[in-house]
Phi, psi and omega in degrees: 000341181283351182293320185297308177302324180297316178297316181300315180296317182295316181289327176297317179297320179297316177301313184294324178296320177299315184291322178299316178301316180295315182298321178296318178295319183296326181277350183292155180294324178232081183303140181267120181293337178293331179295319178302315181294320180295318179297321179298313181296318181292321179292322178294318177298318179297316179297320179296324177294316181295319182275003177279350176239160183303145179294143180211149184299328182292341178250007188294317180299316180296313184296317180292325178293314180295322176300313179303312180295317182298317181294323178295315179295328185286347184305325183278348189234354180225157175273168187299322182294324178293317179294322180295324177297318178293323179295318177301317178299318180296319180295321178297322178290323178299314178294324178298319180296327181273000179079018180265144179246131177234127184279345184244148175257013177296126185303321181298315179292321178300314182294324177299316180293317182297315182293325177289323183288319187248016188306327183234017185267176178289350183272357185306312181302327182283321176298318182293331175296317178291328176297322176298322178297315179298315177304314181299315183295318179290325177295319178301330181262011178059030180266071187291330178296320178293322176299316180300315179300316181298313182290328177295319177297323180291325180267027189298338182282339183281139178288133178256099180275347181225165178305143182295144184219133186300318180296319179294315180298319179294317182296323185262009183294127179245101178249151176277114185254020181295140178252145179260114184297338181277347180232101184284152180236152182290332179213127181303138182300322180297319179297318180293319180299315180300318180292319178296322180300305184292322180293327177294317178297316180297316180298323176296318177299319179295322176300320177296321177297319179300326180270007179063028175260074191287329177294318177294323177299318179299324178297317179295316181293327177296318178295318182298325181294338179273000182258151177296134183206156173297154182301319182296323180289320178299321177297320178294323179296317176299320180296315179296324176298315178299318180295323178295316178297321179299319179292333179275007178077030179237072187298326182289323173296320179300313181298324178301315182283329174296321178296318178297322180299315181290326177295322179288317183215106183294347179267014179278085185295325183296327179293319178296318181295314179297325176300315180301319180295321180291318178299323177296317179297323181279356180071040180241079186297326181297313179293324178298315179297320178298317180296317180294322178296317178297317180297314182296318178297318181295318180294319178297318180297318181293323182295339179276351182243162175286128183259006182288138182277145178271345181284145177294318180233125179232160182306322181297327178292318186284325186231031184304311183296318180296313181295324181299322180302320187262317196250022179293148176240157181293167175290160177306322180296319181290323176298316181297321178295315179301319181294313180298312182298315182296318179300310183294316183297332183253017170092359176273070192295312185298318177295316180300319179300314181297319179294320178296319179294321176298320181294317178298319179296320179295316179296322179290322180291333177282356178071030183276132176292141182297335185256013179305143176285171181301147183249022177092353175263175179265015172293131180300163174303146189301321176302325178295320178299318178297318179296320177296320178297319178297319177301314180298318179296323176297315180297329180275004180064029175259072191292320180296319178295321178299319179299319182294314181297318178297322181298327176301316181293315182298314181295318185287331182268351189307314185281353185253353185278121179285162178294325183202143175238109181261121180258124177237100185290344179279344185270121181284130181237150174281172186299318182298315180295319179299321180295321179296315180298316180298320179297317179296320177298319179298315180302315180298314182298314182297314180295316179299317180294324178297316176295324178298315179292323176297319179299319179296323178296315179296322176301315180294330178276009178066023178256081185293330179297311180291327177297314179300319180301315183283327173298320179295318177299320178299314180298315181299324176290311189292332180281359176295334179269122184228133179254135179292327183268134177292319182269066185289349180286341178283144181275108176262192183304314184258014184251098182275169178299322179297321181291319178300319179298317179297320182294324176298316180293318178300314180298318179296318179296318177298316179300318180292320180296317178294319179296318180297316179295321178299321179293323176297317177298322178299317178298326183271000179081011179269080192291321181295317178294322178296316181298316179302309184293321181290324175298313178298319180299318181294329175293323180287319184233070181297142177094001180282118186299312185297321180297319178296324179293319179292321177299319177302316180297314181296312180298323178297316180293333178274007179064030175254070193290326180292319176295321178299318181296320179301311180293326179298315181292329180280346187294340180286340183267085181273143179233085183291150177245154174274112185236162175301158182305320186288353176252016182275340191286319188247135010256020185276355184233045185260359177055035179275128183272112181264005185296319180293318178298317180302317181297316181296318183291321179295320178295321180294317179297318181295320180294326180291329184274347181262000000 
């Protein structure tokens, strides 16, 4: 009979030695992740030894404590379903030790039996530790209904005057948190309960956000802010509060809470990202760029450090799936692209150029093929990034660099450009065929746009001959796409929204290439060729003010003054289009002086009226 106490003492000492090792590591300045794994393996071996003999009440406290520790250590190395399977086995042994028989291994029924069996015994604190593990596992899997059932069973003695509610049950939960000094634990039960409480409230708030019940979500986050929590979690709660206000159409309240989130935890990247989105919505590009710059710096800083947590249980572990739904941030490449694009679009050209060059270097270092298909993020296709970078270099008057970047696109797309792309919107296509057609249109568009940007660079370098050559190459590429229907903007069977969008861009690019070539002919005094191209350009891009002005100039020089006057009068009615960044430069940035033309036209109008 003396064997049992001897085993209990030996195994208790073994458990305590494991926990002492863990606690020393946890307190260290640079905790070793290998220690966590070693403690997990040693605790698992100890549990296997204990469970290798029949369950008995004299070893029950020890077995439940070691189970609790093992499950906590296993969080980093096993998934929730594996740990839950082991927990079910432990609960069956607990009931076996008490002489209770349960015909089902369903966790809800098991817990009902365990709580009824040990409800008033000395084993309650140990049972409640395992209950915390079950709560944690269900929370990790977003099974809030099961959590509610579990907590309601635990609170079975309390009178329910109103329908059961998870927040109320969590708030009123009375668990025995007593610790046994002879049996050490990896994490105090009270600390785990407090963390589970706040994470459960936060998860409920996120569930409300998913259902677009933002006012109810705010109530949950308000309660969560009043509970003890790690700094990083409090920052996330402020961020979620801000997102709820943003959804309720209160951007300034949202910004207030994003600011609080960053003040609490400067590493709260989601708050910085959400701030940038709100500033964009408010039309404040300067503040948006500042937020994106801070975000990119913070992400870069974090990537240089180890991001592994030293805590056995952290908020990200408990509510990772829920938080990911709401608080995901873009990849560093996408942040850098947003920053570069925003800078260039809002006139911070030199900064934008540097960010684009950093992005190109990053893409090249990652070994990404220029023609890779989309990878599920909202980063544009890589040729588009190159075209945007070339556009930025043109704006920065770095014409030679722009030519080199464009040449990358031309070389990379060369083998993929079809001889002709015939679009028939009346013909029904399956998704795969539509994707192939869309891809072919993209190849044509990218190559054509690259030649267009190269032509603009040569124009800026005063080389009109080379500019005409490249404008012509751009046109020759872009006309490869042909639609059977004149009214291609209408959505027919095979005409998707994406295809209509591509066709709008293609037409604009063709219009710009024809206008550019026409302007070059005008500079060279080839007026008939200039008139032809500018007329065609105006058909492609009706309503473009500059094209009408150039047409006026050509017609005036050809002594067709009445036609010139007609275009002059129409030039005030500009019809801008929403185009990609790389098509913004031409024809609005050609530095063409219309003052002389304006004077001539005003004199002509005055002469006609006198």
